[in-house]
GROMACS .gro file of C-alpha atoms in nm:
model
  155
    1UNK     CA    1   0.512  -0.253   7.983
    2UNK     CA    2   0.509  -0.599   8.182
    3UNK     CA    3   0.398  -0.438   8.487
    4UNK     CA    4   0.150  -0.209   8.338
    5UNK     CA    5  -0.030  -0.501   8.145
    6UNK     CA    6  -0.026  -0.740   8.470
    7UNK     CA    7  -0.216  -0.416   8.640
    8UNK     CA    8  -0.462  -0.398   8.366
    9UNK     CA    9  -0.533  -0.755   8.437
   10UNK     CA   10  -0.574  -0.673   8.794
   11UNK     CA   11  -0.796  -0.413   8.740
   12UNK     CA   12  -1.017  -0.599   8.510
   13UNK     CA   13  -1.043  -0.879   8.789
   14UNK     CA   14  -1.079  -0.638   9.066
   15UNK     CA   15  -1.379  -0.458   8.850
   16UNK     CA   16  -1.553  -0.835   8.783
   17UNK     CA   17  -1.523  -0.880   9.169
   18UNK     CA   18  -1.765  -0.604   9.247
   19UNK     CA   19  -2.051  -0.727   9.018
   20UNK     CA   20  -2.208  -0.919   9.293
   21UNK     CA   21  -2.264  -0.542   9.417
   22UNK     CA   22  -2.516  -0.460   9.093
   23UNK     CA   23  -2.691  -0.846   9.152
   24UNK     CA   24  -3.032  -0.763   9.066
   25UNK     CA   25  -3.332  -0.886   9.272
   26UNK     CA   26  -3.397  -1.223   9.402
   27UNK     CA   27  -3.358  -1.515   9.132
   28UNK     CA   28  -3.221  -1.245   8.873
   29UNK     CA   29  -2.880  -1.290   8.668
   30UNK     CA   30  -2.678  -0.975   8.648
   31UNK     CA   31  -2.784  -0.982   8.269
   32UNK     CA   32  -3.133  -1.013   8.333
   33UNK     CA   33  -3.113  -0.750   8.582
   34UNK     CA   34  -2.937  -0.481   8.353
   35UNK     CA   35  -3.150  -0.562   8.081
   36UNK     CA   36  -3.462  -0.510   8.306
   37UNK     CA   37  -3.349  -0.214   8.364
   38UNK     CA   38  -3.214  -0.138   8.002
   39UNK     CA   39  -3.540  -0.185   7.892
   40UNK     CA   40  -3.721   0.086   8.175
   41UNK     CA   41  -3.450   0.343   8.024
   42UNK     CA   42  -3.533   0.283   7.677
   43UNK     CA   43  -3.894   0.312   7.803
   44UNK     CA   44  -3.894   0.664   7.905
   45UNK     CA   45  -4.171   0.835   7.755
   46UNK     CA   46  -4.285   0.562   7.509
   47UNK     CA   47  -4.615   0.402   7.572
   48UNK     CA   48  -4.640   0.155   7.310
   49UNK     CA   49  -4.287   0.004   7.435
   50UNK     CA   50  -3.969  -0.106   7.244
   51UNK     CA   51  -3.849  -0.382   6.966
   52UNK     CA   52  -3.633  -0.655   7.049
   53UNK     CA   53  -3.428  -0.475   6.718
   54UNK     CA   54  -3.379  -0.183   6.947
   55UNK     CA   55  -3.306  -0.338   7.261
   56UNK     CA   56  -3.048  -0.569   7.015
   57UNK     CA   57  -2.885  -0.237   6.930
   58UNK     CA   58  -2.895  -0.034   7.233
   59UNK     CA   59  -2.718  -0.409   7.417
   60UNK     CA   60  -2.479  -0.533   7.139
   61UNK     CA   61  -2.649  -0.876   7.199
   62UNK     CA   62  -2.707  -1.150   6.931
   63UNK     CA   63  -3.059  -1.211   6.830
   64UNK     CA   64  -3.052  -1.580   6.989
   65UNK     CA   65  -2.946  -1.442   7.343
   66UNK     CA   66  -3.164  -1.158   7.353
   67UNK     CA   67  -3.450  -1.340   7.272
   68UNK     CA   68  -3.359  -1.602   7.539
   69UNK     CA   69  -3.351  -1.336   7.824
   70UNK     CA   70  -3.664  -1.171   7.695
   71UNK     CA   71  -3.829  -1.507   7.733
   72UNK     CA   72  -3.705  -1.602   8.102
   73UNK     CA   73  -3.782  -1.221   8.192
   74UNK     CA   74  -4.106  -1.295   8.034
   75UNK     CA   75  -4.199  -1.657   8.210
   76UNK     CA   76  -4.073  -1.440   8.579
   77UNK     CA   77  -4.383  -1.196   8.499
   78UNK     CA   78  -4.089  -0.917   8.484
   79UNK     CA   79  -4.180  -0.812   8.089
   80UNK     CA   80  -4.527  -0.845   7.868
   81UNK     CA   81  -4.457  -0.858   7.439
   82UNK     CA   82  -4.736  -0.750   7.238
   83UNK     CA   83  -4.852  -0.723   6.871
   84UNK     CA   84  -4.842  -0.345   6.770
   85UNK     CA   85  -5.141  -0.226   6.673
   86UNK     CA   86  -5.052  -0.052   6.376
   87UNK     CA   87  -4.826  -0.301   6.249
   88UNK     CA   88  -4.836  -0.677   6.305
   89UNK     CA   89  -4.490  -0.730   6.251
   90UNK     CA   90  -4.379  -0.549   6.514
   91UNK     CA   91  -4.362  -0.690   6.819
   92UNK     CA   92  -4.301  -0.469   7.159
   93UNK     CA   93  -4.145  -0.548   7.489
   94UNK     CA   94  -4.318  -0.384   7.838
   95UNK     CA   95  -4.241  -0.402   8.226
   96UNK     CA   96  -4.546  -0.552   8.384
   97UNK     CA   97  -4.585  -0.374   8.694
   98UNK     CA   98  -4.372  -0.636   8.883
   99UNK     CA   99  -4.057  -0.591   8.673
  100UNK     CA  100  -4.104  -0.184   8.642
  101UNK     CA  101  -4.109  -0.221   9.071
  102UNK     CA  102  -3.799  -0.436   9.103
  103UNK     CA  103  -3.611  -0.206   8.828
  104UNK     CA  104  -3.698   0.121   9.016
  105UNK     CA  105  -3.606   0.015   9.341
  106UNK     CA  106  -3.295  -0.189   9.250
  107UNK     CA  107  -3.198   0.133   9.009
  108UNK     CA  108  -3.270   0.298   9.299
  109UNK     CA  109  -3.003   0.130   9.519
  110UNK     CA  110  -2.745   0.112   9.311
  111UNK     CA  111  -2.738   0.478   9.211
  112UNK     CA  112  -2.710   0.573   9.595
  113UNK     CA  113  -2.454   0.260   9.592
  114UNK     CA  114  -2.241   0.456   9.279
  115UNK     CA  115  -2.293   0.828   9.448
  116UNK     CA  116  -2.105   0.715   9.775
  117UNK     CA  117  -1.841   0.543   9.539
  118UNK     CA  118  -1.816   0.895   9.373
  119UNK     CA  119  -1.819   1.072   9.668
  120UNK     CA  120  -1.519   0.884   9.813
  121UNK     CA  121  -1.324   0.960   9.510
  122UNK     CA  122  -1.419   1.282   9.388
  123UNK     CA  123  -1.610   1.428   9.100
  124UNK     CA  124  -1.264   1.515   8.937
  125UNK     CA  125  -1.095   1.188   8.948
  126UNK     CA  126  -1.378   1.021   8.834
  127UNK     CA  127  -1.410   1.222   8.543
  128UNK     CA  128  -1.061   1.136   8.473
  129UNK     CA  129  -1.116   0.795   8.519
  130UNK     CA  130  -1.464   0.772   8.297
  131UNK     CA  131  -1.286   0.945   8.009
  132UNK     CA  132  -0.952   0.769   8.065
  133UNK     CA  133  -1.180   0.428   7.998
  134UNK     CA  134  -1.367   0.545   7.745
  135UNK     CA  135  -1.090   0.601   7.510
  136UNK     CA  136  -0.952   0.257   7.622
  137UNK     CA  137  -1.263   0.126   7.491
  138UNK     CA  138  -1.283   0.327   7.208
  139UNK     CA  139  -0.917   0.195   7.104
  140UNK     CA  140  -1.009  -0.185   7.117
  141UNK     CA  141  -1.317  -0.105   6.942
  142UNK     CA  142  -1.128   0.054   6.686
  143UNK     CA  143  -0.857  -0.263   6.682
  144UNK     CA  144  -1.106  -0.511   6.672
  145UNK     CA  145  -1.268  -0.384   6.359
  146UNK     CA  146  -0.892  -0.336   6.225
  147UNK     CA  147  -0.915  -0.687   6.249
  148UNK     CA  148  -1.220  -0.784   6.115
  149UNK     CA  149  -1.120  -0.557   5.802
  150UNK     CA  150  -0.791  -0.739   5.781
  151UNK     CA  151  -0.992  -1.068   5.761
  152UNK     CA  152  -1.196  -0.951   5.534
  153UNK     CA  153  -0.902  -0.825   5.304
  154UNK     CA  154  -0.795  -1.184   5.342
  155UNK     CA  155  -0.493  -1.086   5.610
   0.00000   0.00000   0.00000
């Protein structure tokens, strides 16, 4: 068990080594850059744009941070907010024309980037490998709100 929990750490280290290979463009942090791109996903055949609610949902981000990187994404000319027409309340989030050009190419790159990666090791093992993760994840998910219920319950 030892050895296979020292590997895990490994792996996990390894894995955060390779992020400078998904930096985004120019004076972008990695967050910045996948939530540029987050946002031209969520995008996809919506004209009026998206809430900062739904980009909170779709990134599991707190309110505070979001709103931070929507504002530094917003003062780089990357993103545009505007009043909905329909309902002043609402507020939506849009790629200017700058930002919806450096999320398309840098997209761009790093799916070519992930197909060689997938290439190399093979549609089967990386299959494996996806699923193998996701039900890692979905176990610590599961644990941590475990947990939470067991502080609730006063454990």
């Amino acid at each position: 068990m030892k050895d296979i929990i020292k590997d895990l750490f490994k792996i996990v280290h390894r894995f955060h080594k390779c992020r400078p290979k998904f930096r985004g463009n120019g004076n972008l942090a990695n967050v910045e850059f996948f939530i540029l791109c987050g946002i031209s996903v969520m995008l996809e055949g919506r004209e009026e744009g998206i809430t900062l609610g739904e980009l909170i949902k779709e990134t599991d981000m707190s309110m505070s941070a979001a709103s931070k990187k929507i504002t530094i994404l917003e003062k780089k000319g990357l993103i545009e907010r505007h009043t909905s027409e329909t309902d002043r309340r609402n507020v939506y989030i849009k790629l200017t024309e700058k930002g919806k050009e450096i999320s398309d190419r840098e997209r761009a790159l790093k799916n070519q980037w992930i197909k060689k990666v997938i290439e190399r090791m093979g549609i089967d093992d990386t299959r494996q490998m996806l699923a193998l993760m996701n039900k890692m994840f979905d176990i610590i998910e599961e644990m941590e709100k475990e947990q939470a219920a067991g502080r609730e319950d006063g454990v």
